[in-house]
Amino acid sequence: KVKNNVAHAMDLARKTGKPQKLEPMPARMRRSVHISLKENPEFETHSEGAGDMRSVVIQLRPSLETKSK
């Protein structure tokens, strides 16, 4: 399920150029998402929120953000 959500968020970020926030998830799952996209040249990630409501945000890297507009 998480992989599908990540893939969907990546597609939306690519199409819209806007950051996509995933649903809140445990720290271990967030870390897995960050690691899986760390070397991706197209996207970057960061976490937002606090406690149980912390989630991953996926967005285009700044160099690509301007090209998609």
Backbone as a printed PyTorch tensor [residue, N CA C, xyz], in Angstrom:
tensor([[[  0.8320,  -1.1990,   0.0000],
         [  0.0000,   0.0000,   0.0000],
         [  0.8750,   1.2610,   0.0000]],

        [[  1.9090,   1.2710,   0.8190],
         [  2.7750,   2.4510,   0.8930],
         [  3.4550,   2.6960,  -0.4490]],

        [[  3.9410,   1.6270,  -1.0920],
         [  4.5990,   1.7830,  -2.3930],
         [  3.6420,   2.3820,  -3.4190]],

        [[  2.3760,   1.9530,  -3.3850],
         [  1.3830,   2.5050,  -4.3160],
         [  1.1360,   3.9810,  -4.0260]],

        [[  1.0600,   4.3390,  -2.7430],
         [  0.8520,   5.7400,  -2.3650],
         [  2.0320,   6.6070,  -2.7950]],

        [[  3.2270,   6.0850,  -2.6220],
         [  4.4310,   6.8270,  -3.0270],
         [  4.4400,   7.0220,  -4.5440]],

        [[  4.1500,   5.9620,  -5.2800],
         [  4.1290,   6.0570,  -6.7420],
         [  3.0750,   7.0640,  -7.2050]],

        [[  1.9170,   7.0350,  -6.5790],
         [  0.8500,   7.9770,  -6.9310],
         [  1.2710,   9.4210,  -6.6240]],

        [[  1.8780,   9.6280,  -5.4610],
         [  2.3450,  10.9630,  -5.0790],
         [  3.4150,  11.4600,  -6.0430]],

        [[  4.3000,  10.5750,  -6.4770],
         [  5.3290,  10.9540,  -7.4380],
         [  4.6910,  11.3780,  -8.7560]],

        [[  3.7020,  10.6300,  -9.2130],
         [  3.0100,  10.9860, -10.4590],
         [  2.3470,  12.3530, -10.3460]],

        [[  1.6550,  12.5880,  -9.2220],
         [  0.9860,  13.8760,  -9.0230],
         [  1.9870,  15.0270,  -8.9420]],

        [[  3.0850,  14.8140,  -8.2320],
         [  4.1120,  15.8550,  -8.1230],
         [  4.6930,  16.1660,  -9.4980]],

        [[  4.8930,  15.1450, -10.2800],
         [  5.4460,  15.3070, -11.6310],
         [  4.4600,  16.0890, -12.5150]],

        [[  3.1750,  15.7550, -12.4280],
         [  2.1590,  16.3970, -13.2720],
         [  1.8430,  17.8270, -12.8360]],

        [[  1.7800,  18.0500, -11.5170],
         [  1.3470,  19.3590, -11.0190],
         [  2.4960,  20.2780, -10.6430]],

        [[  3.6610,  19.6990, -10.3510],
         [  4.7860,  20.4900,  -9.8750],
         [  4.6510,  20.8890,  -8.4150]],

        [[  3.6180,  20.3620,  -7.7340],
         [  3.3620,  20.7120,  -6.3350],
         [  3.7610,  19.5720,  -5.4020]],

        [[  4.2260,  19.9040,  -4.1930],
         [  4.5600,  18.8730,  -3.2130],
         [  3.3390,  18.0260,  -2.8810]],

        [[  3.5600,  16.7450,  -2.6390],
         [  2.4880,  15.8220,  -2.3090],
         [  2.7390,  15.2170,  -0.9280]],

        [[  1.7750,  15.3800,  -0.0360],
         [  1.9020,  14.9070,   1.3360],
         [  1.2490,  13.5330,   1.4740]],

        [[  2.0150,  12.5700,   1.9530],
         [  1.4840,  11.2370,   2.1850],
         [  0.7220,  11.2020,   3.5000]],

        [[ -0.0400,  10.1470,   3.7040],
         [ -0.7590,   9.9880,   4.9650],
         [  0.2360,   9.7770,   6.1010]],

        [[ -0.1390,  10.1530,   7.3220],
         [  0.7620,   9.9420,   8.4670],
         [  1.1640,   8.4700,   8.5870]],

        [[  2.4040,   8.2350,   9.0060],
         [  2.8990,   6.8630,   9.1430],
         [  3.9780,   6.8020,  10.2140]],

        [[  4.2370,   5.5970,  10.7290],
         [  5.2780,   5.4290,  11.7490],
         [  6.6620,   5.8090,  11.2170]],

        [[  7.5500,   6.1370,  12.1330],
         [  8.9000,   6.5790,  11.7890],
         [  9.6320,   5.5910,  10.8880]],

        [[  9.5040,   4.3280,  11.1570],
         [ 10.2010,   3.3070,  10.3680],
         [  9.7500,   3.3390,   8.9000]],

        [[  8.4620,   3.5350,   8.6720],
         [  7.9470,   3.5950,   7.3030],
         [  8.3720,   4.8950,   6.6170]],

        [[  8.3580,   5.9980,   7.3710],
         [  8.8220,   7.2690,   6.7970],
         [ 10.2730,   7.1480,   6.3680]],

        [[ 11.0700,   6.5700,   7.2190],
         [ 12.4950,   6.3950,   6.9070],
         [ 12.6780,   5.5680,   5.6340]],

        [[ 11.8680,   4.5340,   5.5010],
         [ 11.9320,   3.6860,   4.3120],
         [ 11.6320,   4.4880,   3.0450]],

        [[ 10.6400,   5.3800,   3.1180],
         [ 10.3090,   6.2190,   1.9620],
         [ 11.4710,   7.1630,   1.6470]],

        [[ 12.0100,   7.8080,   2.6820],
         [ 13.1420,   8.7230,   2.4750],
         [ 14.3250,   7.9980,   1.8260]],

        [[ 14.6440,   6.8280,   2.3290],
         [ 15.7780,   6.0620,   1.8020],
         [ 15.5200,   5.6350,   0.3640]],

        [[ 14.2920,   5.1940,   0.0750],
         [ 13.9980,   4.7000,  -1.2770],
         [ 14.0810,   5.8080,  -2.3320]],

        [[ 13.8590,   7.0610,  -1.9280],
         [ 13.9090,   8.1640,  -2.8940],
         [ 15.1720,   9.0190,  -2.7790]],

        [[ 16.0460,   8.6690,  -1.8540],
         [ 17.2450,   9.4710,  -1.6010],
         [ 18.0970,   9.6860,  -2.8480]],

        [[ 18.2900,   8.6660,  -3.6370],
         [ 19.1390,   8.7460,  -4.8240],
         [ 18.3640,   9.0790,  -6.0940]],

        [[ 17.0510,   9.3100,  -5.9580],
         [ 16.2390,   9.6330,  -7.1220],
         [ 16.5620,  11.0610,  -7.5690]],

        [[ 17.0160,  11.2480,  -8.7980],
         [ 17.4080,  12.5850,  -9.2470],
         [ 16.2260,  13.5290,  -9.4580]],

        [[ 15.0290,  12.9950,  -9.5170],
         [ 13.8530,  13.7980,  -9.8260],
         [ 13.1300,  14.3350,  -8.5820]],

        [[ 13.2060,  13.5930,  -7.4590],
         [ 12.4230,  13.9400,  -6.2740],
         [ 13.2750,  14.1010,  -5.0290]],

        [[ 12.7290,  14.8680,  -4.0760],
         [ 13.3080,  14.9590,  -2.7370],
         [ 12.1690,  14.8040,  -1.7370]],

        [[ 12.5110,  14.4690,  -0.5090],
         [ 11.5000,  14.2410,   0.5200],
         [ 11.8750,  14.9670,   1.8020]],

        [[ 10.8660,  15.2280,   2.6020],
         [ 11.0770,  15.6960,   3.9650],
         [  9.8440,  15.3060,   4.7760]],

        [[  9.9610,  15.3430,   6.0950],
         [  8.8400,  15.0100,   6.9600],
         [  8.2470,  16.2710,   7.5480]],

        [[  6.9260,  16.2310,   7.7650],
         [  6.1970,  17.3350,   8.3840],
         [  5.2650,  16.7830,   9.4500]],

        [[  4.9240,  17.6380,  10.4050],
         [  3.9810,  17.2400,  11.4350],
         [  4.6880,  16.8250,  12.7040]],

        [[  3.8830,  16.3500,  13.6410],
         [  4.4290,  15.9500,  14.9380],
         [  3.7820,  14.6510,  15.4120]],

        [[  4.5610,  13.8880,  16.1370],
         [  4.0490,  12.6610,  16.7530],
         [  3.4500,  11.6970,  15.7470]],

        [[  2.2660,  11.1860,  16.0840],
         [  1.5850,  10.2080,  15.2330],
         [  1.0910,  10.7990,  13.9180]],

        [[  1.0870,  12.1130,  13.8200],
         [  0.5990,  12.7680,  12.6030],
         [  1.7240,  13.1770,  11.6510]],

        [[  2.9320,  12.6910,  11.8980],
         [  4.0750,  13.0270,  11.0480],
         [  3.9600,  12.2670,   9.7250]],

        [[  4.2150,  12.9760,   8.6350],
         [  4.0970,  12.3540,   7.3210],
         [  5.2190,  12.8250,   6.3960]],

        [[  5.3710,  12.1130,   5.2930],
         [  6.4020,  12.4190,   4.3040],
         [  5.8050,  13.2950,   3.2120]],

        [[  6.5750,  14.2840,   2.7900],
         [  6.1970,  15.1220,   1.6590],
         [  7.1820,  14.8220,   0.5280]],

        [[  6.6290,  14.5290,  -0.6410],
         [  7.4380,  14.2360,  -1.8300],
         [  7.2810,  15.4050,  -2.7930]],

        [[  8.4140,  15.9170,  -3.2800],
         [  8.3530,  17.0350,  -4.2270],
         [  9.4710,  16.9290,  -5.2390]],

        [[  9.2750,  17.6350,  -6.3450],
         [ 10.3270,  17.6880,  -7.3550],
         [ 11.5340,  18.4230,  -6.7890]],

        [[ 12.6970,  18.0040,  -7.1900],
         [ 13.9020,  18.7400,  -6.8020],
         [ 13.8370,  20.1220,  -7.4460]],

        [[ 14.3610,  21.1440,  -6.7960],
         [ 14.2680,  22.5060,  -7.3190],
         [ 14.7100,  22.6670,  -8.7720]],

        [[ 15.7350,  21.9710,  -9.1930],
         [ 16.2080,  22.0980, -10.5800],
         [ 15.1790,  21.6050, -11.5830]],

        [[ 14.3170,  20.6730, -11.1610],
         [ 13.3130,  20.1330, -12.0640],
         [ 11.9880,  20.8710, -11.9300]],

        [[ 11.7630,  21.5100, -10.8010],
         [ 10.5150,  22.2080, -10.5340],
         [ 10.2480,  23.2870, -11.5940]],

        [[ 11.2600,  24.0090, -11.9480],
         [ 11.0960,  25.0930, -12.9250],
         [ 10.8850,  24.5470, -14.3250]],

        [[ 11.4200,  23.3730, -14.6180],
         [ 11.2680,  22.7950, -15.9450],
         [  9.8450,  22.2720, -16.1860]],

        [[  9.1270,  21.8810, -15.1080],
         [  7.7940,  21.3070, -15.2790],
         [  6.7310,  22.3680, -15.4810]],

        [[  7.0570,  23.6280, -15.2280],
         [  6.0460,  24.6980, -15.3430],
         [  5.9910,  25.2850, -16.7130]]])
